[in-house]
Coordinates of C-alpha atoms and ligand atoms in Angstrom, one line a residue:
M1 CA -58.1 17.4 8.0
T2 CA -57.6 20.8 9.6
P3 CA -60.2 23.3 8.3
R4 CA -58.6 26.0 6.2
R5 CA -58.6 29.4 8.0
G6 CA -59.9 32.3 6.0
V7 CA -57.6 35.3 5.6
A8 CA -58.3 38.9 4.6
L9 CA -55.2 40.5 3.1
L10 CA -55.4 44.2 3.5
G11 CA -52.6 45.9 1.4
A12 CA -52.4 42.8 -0.8
T13 CA -50.3 44.6 -3.5
G14 CA -47.6 46.0 -1.2
S15 CA -44.3 44.7 -0.1
I16 CA -45.8 42.8 2.9
G17 CA -48.9 41.9 0.9
E18 CA -46.8 40.2 -1.8
T19 CA -44.7 38.4 0.8
A20 CA -47.9 37.2 2.4
Q21 CA -49.2 35.9 -1.0
R22 CA -45.9 33.9 -1.3
V23 CA -46.4 32.4 2.2
L24 CA -50.1 31.6 1.5
R25 CA -49.1 29.8 -1.8
R26 CA -47.0 27.4 0.2
H27 CA -49.9 26.5 2.6
P28 CA -53.0 26.0 0.5
D29 CA -54.2 23.2 3.0
R30 CA -54.1 25.6 6.0
F31 CA -55.2 29.0 4.7
R32 CA -57.3 30.5 1.9
A33 CA -57.5 34.2 0.9
V34 CA -61.1 35.2 1.4
A35 CA -60.7 39.0 0.9
L36 CA -58.1 41.2 -0.8
T37 CA -57.8 44.9 -0.7
A38 CA -55.4 47.6 -2.1
N39 CA -55.4 51.4 -2.3
G40 CA -54.5 51.8 -6.0
N41 CA -52.6 49.5 -8.4
Q42 CA -55.7 48.0 -10.0
A43 CA -53.7 45.7 -12.3
A44 CA -51.8 44.1 -9.4
L45 CA -55.0 43.7 -7.4
A46 CA -56.7 42.1 -10.5
A47 CA -53.9 39.6 -10.9
A48 CA -54.1 38.6 -7.2
A49 CA -57.9 38.3 -7.5
A50 CA -57.5 36.1 -10.6
E51 CA -55.2 33.8 -8.7
W52 CA -57.0 33.6 -5.4
A53 CA -60.7 33.9 -6.5
P54 CA -61.6 35.6 -3.1
A55 CA -65.1 36.1 -2.0
M56 CA -64.5 39.9 -1.8
V57 CA -62.1 42.4 -3.5
G58 CA -61.8 46.0 -2.4
L59 CA -60.0 48.9 -4.3
V60 CA -60.0 51.9 -2.0
T61 CA -59.1 54.5 -4.7
P62 CA -60.1 53.5 -8.2
D63 CA -58.3 55.3 -11.1
G64 CA -61.5 55.7 -13.2
S65 CA -61.0 52.7 -15.5
A66 CA -63.6 49.9 -15.6
L67 CA -63.8 47.6 -12.6
P68 CA -65.4 44.2 -12.1
A69 CA -69.0 44.8 -10.9
S70 CA -68.5 42.9 -7.7
W71 CA -65.5 44.9 -6.5
R72 CA -66.0 47.3 -3.6
T73 CA -64.5 50.8 -3.5
G74 CA -63.8 53.4 -0.9
A75 CA -62.3 53.1 2.6
A76 CA -65.3 51.2 3.8
A77 CA -64.1 48.2 1.6
L78 CA -61.5 47.5 4.3
L79 CA -64.2 47.2 7.0
E80 CA -66.3 45.0 4.8
A81 CA -63.3 42.7 4.2
V82 CA -62.5 42.5 7.9
R83 CA -66.1 41.7 8.8
H84 CA -66.7 39.0 6.1
P85 CA -68.0 36.0 8.0
D86 CA -65.4 33.6 6.4
V87 CA -62.5 35.8 7.5
E88 CA -60.8 34.5 10.7
I89 CA -57.4 36.3 10.3
V90 CA -56.9 39.8 9.1
L91 CA -53.4 40.5 7.8
N92 CA -53.2 44.2 8.1
A93 CA -50.4 45.3 5.7
V94 CA -51.9 48.8 4.9
V95 CA -49.3 51.5 5.3
G96 CA -50.0 54.4 7.7
A97 CA -52.8 55.6 9.9
A98 CA -55.3 54.5 7.2
G99 CA -55.0 51.0 8.8
L100 CA -56.4 51.9 12.2
E101 CA -60.1 51.5 11.7
A102 CA -59.7 48.0 10.1
T103 CA -57.6 46.9 13.1
L104 CA -60.3 48.1 15.5
A105 CA -63.1 46.5 13.5
A106 CA -61.3 43.2 13.4
L107 CA -60.7 43.1 17.1
V108 CA -64.3 44.1 17.9
A109 CA -65.4 41.3 15.6
G110 CA -63.2 38.9 17.7
K111 CA -60.7 38.1 14.9
R112 CA -57.0 37.7 14.9
V113 CA -55.1 40.7 13.5
A114 CA -51.7 39.7 12.0
L115 CA -50.4 43.2 12.3
A116 CA -47.8 44.7 10.0
N117 CA -49.5 48.1 10.2
K118 CA -47.6 49.4 13.3
E119 CA -49.0 52.9 12.8
S120 CA -52.4 51.5 14.1
L121 CA -50.8 50.8 17.5
V122 CA -49.0 54.2 17.6
L123 CA -52.0 56.2 16.7
G124 CA -54.6 54.3 18.6
G125 CA -52.8 52.1 21.2
V126 CA -55.5 52.6 24.0
L127 CA -58.4 52.2 21.5
V128 CA -56.8 49.0 20.1
Q129 CA -56.6 47.6 23.7
R130 CA -60.2 48.5 24.4
A131 CA -61.4 47.0 21.1
A132 CA -59.5 43.7 21.9
R133 CA -61.1 43.5 25.3
A134 CA -64.6 44.4 24.0
G135 CA -64.6 41.9 21.1
G136 CA -62.1 39.2 22.2
G137 CA -59.9 39.7 19.1
E138 CA -56.1 39.4 19.4
V139 CA -53.1 41.1 17.8
V140 CA -50.1 39.0 16.7
P141 CA -47.3 41.2 15.4
V142 CA -45.8 40.8 11.9
D143 CA -43.1 43.4 12.4
S144 CA -39.9 41.3 12.6
E145 CA -38.6 42.8 15.9
H146 CA -41.9 42.2 17.6
S147 CA -42.3 38.7 16.1
A148 CA -38.9 38.0 17.5
L149 CA -39.8 39.3 21.0
L150 CA -43.0 37.2 20.9
Q151 CA -41.1 34.1 19.9
C152 CA -38.4 34.7 22.6
A153 CA -41.2 35.1 25.2
A154 CA -43.3 32.2 24.1
G155 CA -44.9 30.6 27.1
R156 CA -44.7 33.8 29.1
V157 CA -47.6 35.6 27.4
G158 CA -50.8 36.4 29.4
G159 CA -51.7 37.5 32.9
D160 CA -53.0 40.8 34.2
G161 CA -50.2 43.1 33.0
E162 CA -50.8 46.0 30.7
G163 CA -50.6 45.5 26.9
L164 CA -52.2 43.4 24.2
L165 CA -49.9 40.5 24.9
P166 CA -48.7 41.1 28.5
L167 CA -45.4 39.3 29.3
R168 CA -44.5 37.7 32.6
G169 CA -41.1 37.7 34.2
V170 CA -39.5 40.0 31.6
R171 CA -37.0 42.6 32.7
R172 CA -36.0 44.3 29.4
L173 CA -36.7 44.3 25.7
I174 CA -33.8 45.0 23.4
L175 CA -34.9 46.0 19.9
T176 CA -32.3 45.7 17.1
A177 CA -32.0 48.3 14.4
S178 CA -30.0 47.9 11.2
G179 CA -29.1 51.5 11.3
G180 CA -30.4 52.1 7.8
P181 CA -28.5 53.4 4.8
F182 CA -27.0 56.3 6.8
R183 CA -25.5 54.3 9.7
T184 CA -21.9 55.2 8.8
W185 CA -22.6 58.7 7.4
G186 CA -21.5 61.9 9.3
T187 CA -24.2 64.1 10.7
E188 CA -23.9 66.8 8.1
R189 CA -24.0 64.4 5.2
I190 CA -27.2 62.8 6.6
R191 CA -28.8 66.2 6.8
G192 CA -28.3 66.7 3.0
A193 CA -29.3 63.1 2.0
Q194 CA -31.3 62.7 -1.2
L195 CA -34.4 60.5 -1.8
A196 CA -32.4 57.8 -3.7
D197 CA -30.0 57.5 -0.7
A198 CA -32.8 57.2 1.7
L199 CA -34.6 54.5 -0.3
A200 CA -31.4 52.3 -0.6
H201 CA -31.8 50.2 2.5
P202 CA -28.8 47.9 3.1
T203 CA -30.6 44.8 4.4
W204 CA -34.4 45.0 3.8
Q205 CA -36.5 45.5 0.6
M206 CA -39.6 47.4 1.7
G207 CA -42.2 50.0 0.7
R208 CA -41.1 53.6 0.2
K209 CA -42.6 55.0 3.4
I210 CA -41.0 52.5 5.8
S211 CA -37.7 52.7 3.9
V212 CA -37.6 56.5 4.6
D213 CA -38.6 55.8 8.2
S214 CA -35.7 53.3 8.5
A215 CA -33.3 55.9 7.2
S216 CA -34.4 58.5 9.8
L217 CA -34.9 55.9 12.5
A218 CA -38.5 57.1 12.8
N219 CA -39.3 53.5 12.2
K220 CA -37.5 52.4 15.4
A221 CA -39.4 55.1 17.3
L222 CA -42.7 53.6 16.0
E223 CA -41.4 50.2 17.0
V224 CA -40.5 51.2 20.5
I225 CA -44.1 52.5 21.0
E226 CA -45.4 49.4 19.3
A227 CA -43.5 47.2 21.7
H228 CA -44.8 49.2 24.7
V229 CA -48.4 48.9 23.5
L230 CA -48.1 45.2 22.6
F231 CA -46.2 43.9 25.6
G232 CA -46.9 46.4 28.3
V233 CA -43.2 46.8 29.1
P234 CA -42.5 50.4 30.5
Y235 CA -40.4 52.7 28.2
D236 CA -37.4 52.7 30.5
R237 CA -37.1 49.0 30.0
I238 CA -37.2 49.1 26.2
E239 CA -33.8 49.6 24.5
V240 CA -32.6 50.0 21.0
V241 CA -29.2 48.7 19.7
V242 CA -27.8 49.0 16.2
H243 CA -27.1 45.7 14.6
P244 CA -26.0 46.2 11.0
Q245 CA -26.4 42.6 9.8
S246 CA -30.1 42.3 10.7
I247 CA -29.7 38.7 11.8
V248 CA -30.7 39.1 15.4
H249 CA -34.2 40.4 15.1
S250 CA -34.5 41.4 18.8
M251 CA -33.8 40.1 22.3
V252 CA -35.7 39.5 25.6
E253 CA -34.0 39.7 29.0
F254 CA -35.8 37.8 31.7
D255 CA -35.9 38.5 35.5
D256 CA -33.0 36.1 36.2
G257 CA -30.7 38.0 33.7
S258 CA -31.0 35.4 30.9
V259 CA -31.3 36.8 27.4
L260 CA -33.0 35.1 24.5
A261 CA -32.6 36.3 20.9
Q262 CA -34.4 35.2 17.7
L263 CA -32.2 34.9 14.6
G264 CA -32.7 34.5 10.9
V265 CA -31.8 35.8 7.5
P266 CA -33.6 39.2 6.9
S267 CA -36.9 38.1 5.3
M268 CA -40.5 38.9 6.3
E269 CA -41.7 35.5 5.3
L270 CA -41.1 33.9 8.8
P271 CA -42.8 36.8 10.7
V272 CA -45.8 36.6 8.3
L273 CA -46.0 32.8 8.6
Y274 CA -45.7 33.0 12.4
A275 CA -48.4 35.6 12.8
L276 CA -50.7 33.3 10.8
S277 CA -49.8 30.1 12.7
Y278 CA -49.1 31.4 16.2
P279 CA -48.8 29.8 18.7
D280 CA -48.0 26.8 16.5
R281 CA -45.2 26.6 14.0
L282 CA -45.8 25.2 10.5
E283 CA -43.4 23.2 8.5
D284 CA -42.1 25.5 5.8
S285 CA -39.1 25.0 3.5
G286 CA -39.5 28.4 1.8
V287 CA -38.1 30.5 4.5
P288 CA -34.4 31.2 3.8
I289 CA -32.0 29.0 5.7
F290 CA -29.7 30.7 8.3
D291 CA -26.0 29.9 8.1
P292 CA -24.1 31.2 11.2
V293 CA -20.7 31.1 9.6
A294 CA -21.8 33.0 6.5
S295 CA -23.5 35.6 8.7
S296 CA -20.5 36.2 10.9
P297 CA -19.5 38.5 12.5
L298 CA -22.5 39.8 14.2
E299 CA -21.9 43.4 15.5
F300 CA -23.8 45.6 18.0
Q301 CA -23.3 49.4 18.3
P302 CA -25.0 52.2 20.2
V303 CA -27.5 54.5 18.5
R304 CA -26.0 57.9 17.4
H305 CA -28.8 60.0 18.8
D306 CA -27.2 63.3 17.5
A307 CA -27.3 62.0 13.9
F308 CA -30.8 60.5 14.2
P309 CA -32.9 62.9 16.3
T310 CA -36.3 61.5 15.1
L311 CA -35.8 58.4 17.2
G312 CA -35.6 60.4 20.5
L313 CA -38.6 62.6 19.4
G314 CA -40.8 59.6 18.9
V315 CA -39.8 57.8 22.1
A316 CA -40.4 61.0 24.0
A317 CA -43.9 61.2 22.4
G318 CA -44.6 57.6 23.4
R319 CA -43.6 58.4 27.0
R320 CA -45.7 61.5 27.1
G321 CA -48.8 59.6 25.9
G322 CA -52.2 61.2 25.2
A323 CA -52.2 62.6 21.7
A324 CA -48.4 62.8 21.4
P325 CA -47.8 59.4 19.7
A326 CA -50.7 60.1 17.3
V327 CA -49.2 63.5 16.5
F328 CA -45.7 62.0 16.0
N329 CA -47.1 59.4 13.7
A330 CA -49.2 61.7 11.6
A331 CA -46.5 64.4 11.4
N332 CA -44.0 61.8 10.3
E333 CA -46.3 60.4 7.6
A334 CA -46.9 63.9 6.3
A335 CA -43.2 64.8 6.4
V336 CA -42.2 61.6 4.6
S337 CA -44.8 62.3 1.9
R338 CA -43.3 65.8 1.4
F339 CA -39.8 64.3 1.3
L340 CA -41.0 61.7 -1.2
A341 CA -42.6 64.5 -3.3
G342 CA -39.4 66.6 -3.2
S343 CA -40.9 69.5 -1.1
L344 CA -39.0 68.8 2.1
E345 CA -35.3 68.0 2.7
F346 CA -34.3 65.0 4.7
R347 CA -33.0 67.4 7.5
G348 CA -36.5 68.9 7.6
I349 CA -38.2 65.7 8.8
P350 CA -37.3 66.0 12.6
G351 CA -37.8 69.7 12.6
T352 CA -41.4 69.5 11.2
I353 CA -42.3 66.7 13.6
G354 CA -40.9 68.6 16.5
A355 CA -43.0 71.7 15.5
A356 CA -46.1 69.5 15.3
L357 CA -45.4 68.0 18.7
D358 CA -44.8 71.4 20.3
A359 CA -48.1 72.7 18.9
L360 CA -50.4 69.6 19.3
A361 CA -49.1 67.1 21.9
D362 CA -51.8 68.2 24.4
H363 CA -54.6 67.8 21.9
P364 CA -57.6 65.7 23.4
A365 CA -57.1 62.0 22.8
D366 CA -60.0 60.3 24.6
D367 CA -61.7 58.6 21.7
L368 CA -61.3 57.8 18.0
P369 CA -62.7 61.2 16.7
A370 CA -60.4 63.1 19.1
L371 CA -57.3 61.1 17.9
L372 CA -58.3 61.4 14.2
A373 CA -58.6 65.2 14.8
A374 CA -55.1 65.3 16.3
D375 CA -53.9 63.3 13.3
A376 CA -55.5 65.7 10.9
A377 CA -54.2 68.8 12.7
A378 CA -50.7 67.4 12.6
R379 CA -50.9 66.6 8.9
T380 CA -52.2 70.2 8.1
L381 CA -49.4 71.7 10.2
V382 CA -46.7 69.7 8.4
K383 CA -48.2 70.4 4.9
E384 CA -48.1 74.1 5.6
Y385 CA -44.8 74.2 7.5
R386 CA -42.0 76.3 5.9
Ligands
NAD401 P1 -46.3 49.2 0.7 O1 -46.3 50.7 0.4 O2 -45.4 48.4 -0.1 O3 -47.8 48.6 0.6 C1 -48.8 49.2 1.2 C2 -50.1 48.5 0.9 O4 -51.2 49.2 1.5 C3 -50.5 48.6 -0.6 O5 -51.1 47.4 -1.0 C4 -51.4 49.7 -0.8 O6 -52.3 49.6 -1.9 C5 -52.2 49.7 0.6 N1 -52.6 51.1 1.0 C6 -51.9 52.2 1.0 N2 -52.6 53.2 1.4 C7 -53.8 52.7 1.7 C8 -55.0 53.3 2.2 N3 -55.1 54.6 2.4 N4 -56.1 52.5 2.4 C9 -56.0 51.2 2.1 N5 -54.9 50.6 1.6 C10 -53.8 51.4 1.4 O7 -45.9 49.1 2.3 P2 -45.2 47.9 3.0 O8 -43.7 48.1 3.0 O9 -45.8 46.6 2.6 O10 -45.7 48.2 4.5 C11 -47.0 47.9 5.0 C12 -47.0 48.0 6.5 O11 -46.2 47.0 7.0 C13 -46.5 49.3 7.1 O12 -47.2 49.7 8.2 C14 -45.0 49.0 7.4 O13 -44.6 49.9 8.4 C15 -45.2 47.6 7.9 N6 -44.0 46.8 7.8 C16 -43.4 46.6 6.6 C17 -42.2 45.8 6.5 C18 -41.6 45.5 5.1 O14 -40.6 44.7 5.1 N7 -42.1 46.0 4.0 C19 -41.6 45.3 7.7 C20 -42.3 45.6 8.9 C21 -43.4 46.3 8.9
MG402 MG1 -39.4 46.2 12.0

């Protein structure tokens, strides 16, 4: 019998966390949940803890009501979960920059990080690579596009290229984007979009922050940077194409011109499962079945950069390097929280991010304290921006 691999589920109560619980339920002979964490939502965490009976439970921000005595609290609970000796795989499904230190700690401890928290790689790309080298840990992406790229490039990972999972013989990465809820909207209508419009994603059910990111295409900017950090492919060889059906999850073009795509019904179950089982594939009948006829036709369209300026801002920040990606990420998080709270219009998101980049892109970025300072400065600037 294969020994069961211990999993720490960070962000257990979120959209990806719940998907991961569904996947784990189908593979009790392969995996066991050793640690569970969440930010708030004590009731959902308690329900998950009752089901999985994990060795450790962490609630980062308790609401003041009574907690089981064994539960850990505060941000350090994430690090404790990651370092638990029975944890082999850390599924990082925390939203935002708050996930970075857990990613670093897991890699330093030599563990696999099944990474949904793309913000980790955008804020701390260089540090994540250093931590992986120092500790021998590995990152396997959960983001559907990057899971697709990894699946297409299977057998061509490794070597002395840049990146966490350097690819051999690859000429171009083509990331697909659904285009979000505003794909067909005119530029002026997008500028006046309301919160409910932004949260109504046509093909994916996700948490609120990534839903807004998908509406502005900030999410695709984060994903271009994520692809660069993961696979070491230069920015001028990473492209984005709009694909409204979200069936082709991304494509890899090889040196001989051949292009492989990975297809499937939009569901995060397969990317989560693959990040746990990589490089193997596990038998699983729960992942939705793909029907090519029912999914037809598949369309591809260019990105409308005039209507979605946040994508260009983010990719330019990635190319610039240094503190710029960290500033882009933090400014975007702060702008999205203002939009969610009703104190910033949708049209204000790219403007505030641009202002933060103008002021802070040259901030020092040599180590974690410097990057966290750049992150904090960008958040302050966006909070006070009028
Ligand atoms: P979500 O808001 O539904 O869930 C976030 C989880 O993180 C919750 O369990 C929450 O308690 C926890 N959390 C929030 N703030 C925290 C903090 N400061 N410290 C510790 N824990 C905290 O978000 P989601 O949609 O599940 O997304 C999670 C991550 O996965 C994001 O990075 C997102 O970009 C990425 N992702 C999500 C999807 C998707 O389909 N939802 C797809 C691809 C990538
Ligand atoms: Mg994605």
